[in-house]
Short mmCIF file of C-alpha atoms in Angstrom, two decimals:
data_model
loop_
_atom_site.label_atom_id
_atom_site.label_comp_id
_atom_site.label_asym_id
_atom_site.label_seq_id
_atom_site.Cartn_x
_atom_site.Cartn_y
_atom_site.Cartn_z
CA ILE L 1 54.20 179.01 110.30
CA LYS L 2 51.49 181.20 108.68
CA ASP L 3 54.13 183.12 107.65
CA MET L 4 55.91 180.27 105.99
CA ASN L 5 52.78 178.77 104.31
CA ARG L 6 52.06 182.12 102.76
CA THR L 7 55.52 182.15 101.26
CA TYR L 8 55.03 178.76 100.07
CA ASN L 9 51.67 179.29 98.22
CA ASP L 10 52.53 182.84 97.31
CA PRO L 11 52.98 182.84 93.29
CA THR L 12 56.13 184.87 93.08
CA SER L 13 57.83 182.50 95.55
CA GLN L 14 60.80 180.45 94.23
CA ALA L 15 59.13 177.21 96.11
CA TYR L 16 55.91 177.90 94.71
CA ASN L 17 57.55 178.20 91.08
CA ILE L 18 59.73 175.12 91.22
CA TYR L 19 56.65 173.32 92.50
CA ALA L 20 54.96 174.36 89.01
CA GLN L 21 57.53 173.57 87.23
CA LEU L 22 57.96 170.27 88.48
CA VAL L 23 54.09 169.51 88.00
CA SER L 24 53.99 170.95 84.40
CA GLU L 25 57.10 168.55 83.71
CA LEU L 26 55.55 165.36 85.15
CA GLY L 27 52.57 166.24 82.99
CA THR L 28 54.48 166.42 79.82
CA ALA L 29 56.44 163.17 80.84
CA ARG L 30 53.29 161.55 81.56
CA SER L 31 51.74 162.70 78.02
CA ASN L 32 54.80 161.40 76.15
CA ASN L 33 54.73 157.86 77.90
CA ASN L 34 50.88 157.85 77.28
CA LYS L 35 51.85 157.91 73.59
CA SER L 36 54.79 155.96 73.67
CA ILE L 37 52.45 152.90 75.12
CA THR L 38 49.87 153.46 72.28
CA GLU L 39 52.62 153.21 69.57
CA LEU L 40 54.24 150.16 71.31
CA GLU L 41 50.87 148.38 71.58
CA ALA L 42 50.04 149.13 68.15
CA ASN L 43 53.31 148.06 66.53
CA LEU L 44 52.84 144.71 68.62
CA GLY L 45 49.64 144.60 67.10
CA VAL L 46 51.13 144.63 63.74
CA ALA L 47 53.74 142.05 64.70
CA THR L 48 51.53 139.54 65.85
CA GLY L 49 49.76 139.80 62.62
CA GLN L 50 52.84 139.33 60.79
CA ASP L 51 53.73 136.38 62.84
CA LYS L 52 50.40 134.88 61.77
CA ALA L 53 50.96 135.72 58.23
CA HIS L 54 54.66 134.07 58.28
CA SER L 55 53.31 130.56 59.76
CA ILE L 56 54.78 127.47 58.04
CA LEU L 57 52.54 124.69 57.93
CA ALA L 58 53.16 120.88 57.33
CA PRO L 59 50.46 118.81 55.23
CA ASN L 60 51.08 116.06 57.35
CA GLU L 61 52.05 114.82 60.66
CA GLY L 62 55.23 113.36 61.09
CA THR L 63 59.07 113.45 61.90
CA LEU L 64 60.63 116.93 61.53
CA HIS L 65 63.81 116.11 59.13
CA TYR L 66 66.09 117.59 56.55
CA LEU L 67 66.37 121.13 58.29
CA VAL L 68 68.02 123.59 56.13
CA PRO L 69 70.37 125.87 58.30
CA LEU L 70 68.68 129.35 58.42
CA LYS L 71 69.34 132.21 60.49
CA GLN L 72 67.36 135.24 61.80
CA GLY L 73 67.20 137.63 58.88
CA MET L 74 67.67 135.26 56.35
CA SER L 75 65.22 135.38 53.15
CA ILE L 76 63.75 131.76 51.92
CA GLN L 77 61.67 131.89 48.59
CA GLN L 78 57.66 130.85 48.63
CA GLY L 79 57.71 127.29 47.78
CA GLN L 80 61.16 126.86 49.00
CA THR L 81 61.84 123.55 50.64
CA ILE L 82 63.26 124.16 54.26
CA ALA L 83 62.64 121.05 55.87
CA GLU L 84 60.77 117.92 55.37
CA VAL L 85 57.90 115.45 57.21
CA SER L 86 58.37 112.17 57.05
CA GLY L 87 54.95 110.16 57.67
CA LYS L 88 54.40 107.89 60.49
CA GLU L 89 53.38 104.89 57.95
CA LYS L 90 53.97 101.63 58.49
CA GLY L 91 54.60 99.27 55.74
CA TYR L 92 57.81 100.40 53.81
CA TYR L 93 59.71 97.93 51.82
CA VAL L 94 63.18 97.72 50.95
CA GLU L 95 64.52 96.05 48.26
CA ALA L 96 67.92 94.59 48.56
CA PHE L 97 70.93 92.82 46.63
CA VAL L 98 72.39 90.13 48.41
CA LEU L 99 75.64 88.62 46.84
CA ALA L 100 75.51 84.82 46.25
CA SER L 101 78.14 84.19 48.66
CA ASP L 102 75.89 85.85 51.67
CA ILE L 103 72.21 84.38 50.39
CA SER L 104 72.78 81.30 52.46
CA ARG L 105 72.71 83.55 55.89
CA VAL L 106 69.20 85.10 54.62
CA SER L 107 65.87 83.31 55.31
CA LYS L 108 62.01 84.36 54.93
CA GLY L 109 60.86 85.78 58.21
CA ALA L 110 64.19 86.88 59.69
CA LYS L 111 65.04 89.89 61.56
CA ALA L 112 66.79 92.56 59.20
CA ASP L 113 68.61 95.86 60.47
CA VAL L 114 69.19 98.02 57.10
CA ALA L 115 71.90 100.16 57.02
CA ILE L 116 71.22 103.19 54.63
CA THR L 117 74.53 104.07 52.58
CA GLY L 118 75.41 107.81 53.40
CA VAL L 119 73.88 107.75 56.65
CA ASN L 120 76.18 107.18 59.99
CA SER L 121 74.27 104.28 61.34
CA GLN L 122 76.38 104.50 64.54
CA LYS L 123 74.86 107.97 65.32
CA TYR L 124 71.48 107.28 63.51
CA GLY L 125 70.82 103.62 63.90
CA THR L 126 69.50 101.57 61.35
CA LEU L 127 65.72 100.70 59.95
CA LYS L 128 64.45 97.51 61.92
CA GLY L 129 62.56 94.76 59.78
CA GLN L 130 61.72 91.42 58.60
CA VAL L 131 62.51 89.39 55.51
CA ARG L 132 59.32 88.79 53.61
CA GLN L 133 60.44 87.41 50.32
CA ILE L 134 63.29 86.18 48.95
CA ASP L 135 63.60 86.23 45.06
CA SER L 136 64.68 82.81 43.73
CA GLY L 137 66.04 84.29 40.46
CA THR L 138 69.64 85.99 40.01
CA ILE L 139 70.40 89.34 39.30
CA SER L 140 73.22 91.16 38.13
CA GLN L 141 74.24 94.43 39.94
CA GLU L 142 76.79 96.94 37.72
CA THR L 143 79.16 98.55 40.09
CA LYS L 144 82.54 100.45 39.99
CA GLU L 145 84.11 96.94 39.89
CA GLY L 146 82.06 95.46 37.58
CA ASN L 147 79.29 93.19 37.67
CA ILE L 148 78.15 91.34 40.98
#
């Protein structure tokens, strides 16, 4: 056993040379890994700072709609509208033209469902409201088919 131990610890033995080479390579690999970790931590700090610099804030709270389809990597200009926020205010008024033939079915205080032209009411529903006022005058509305 003493012979084997002497042979192993002898600086000229092959086993000792392999051991020394592995320890040296391990030290180099550890040093490279520590350098990579330092670089990655620095990059993470920069990326985190960039995220904060590119935050998008709305001036008011509400429901987000009118989203412009964007994909990662696309550029947008400063001030470009990419979405809109509709406020949660109440008290909106809708002014509607009612045909003379239909006016008899409208009464003050009646519940109203307002469908917006160009919006799929089956998918998005209608605006709920109540009739507050009925103007006594008659107004003609100009359309492609003529005045109504």
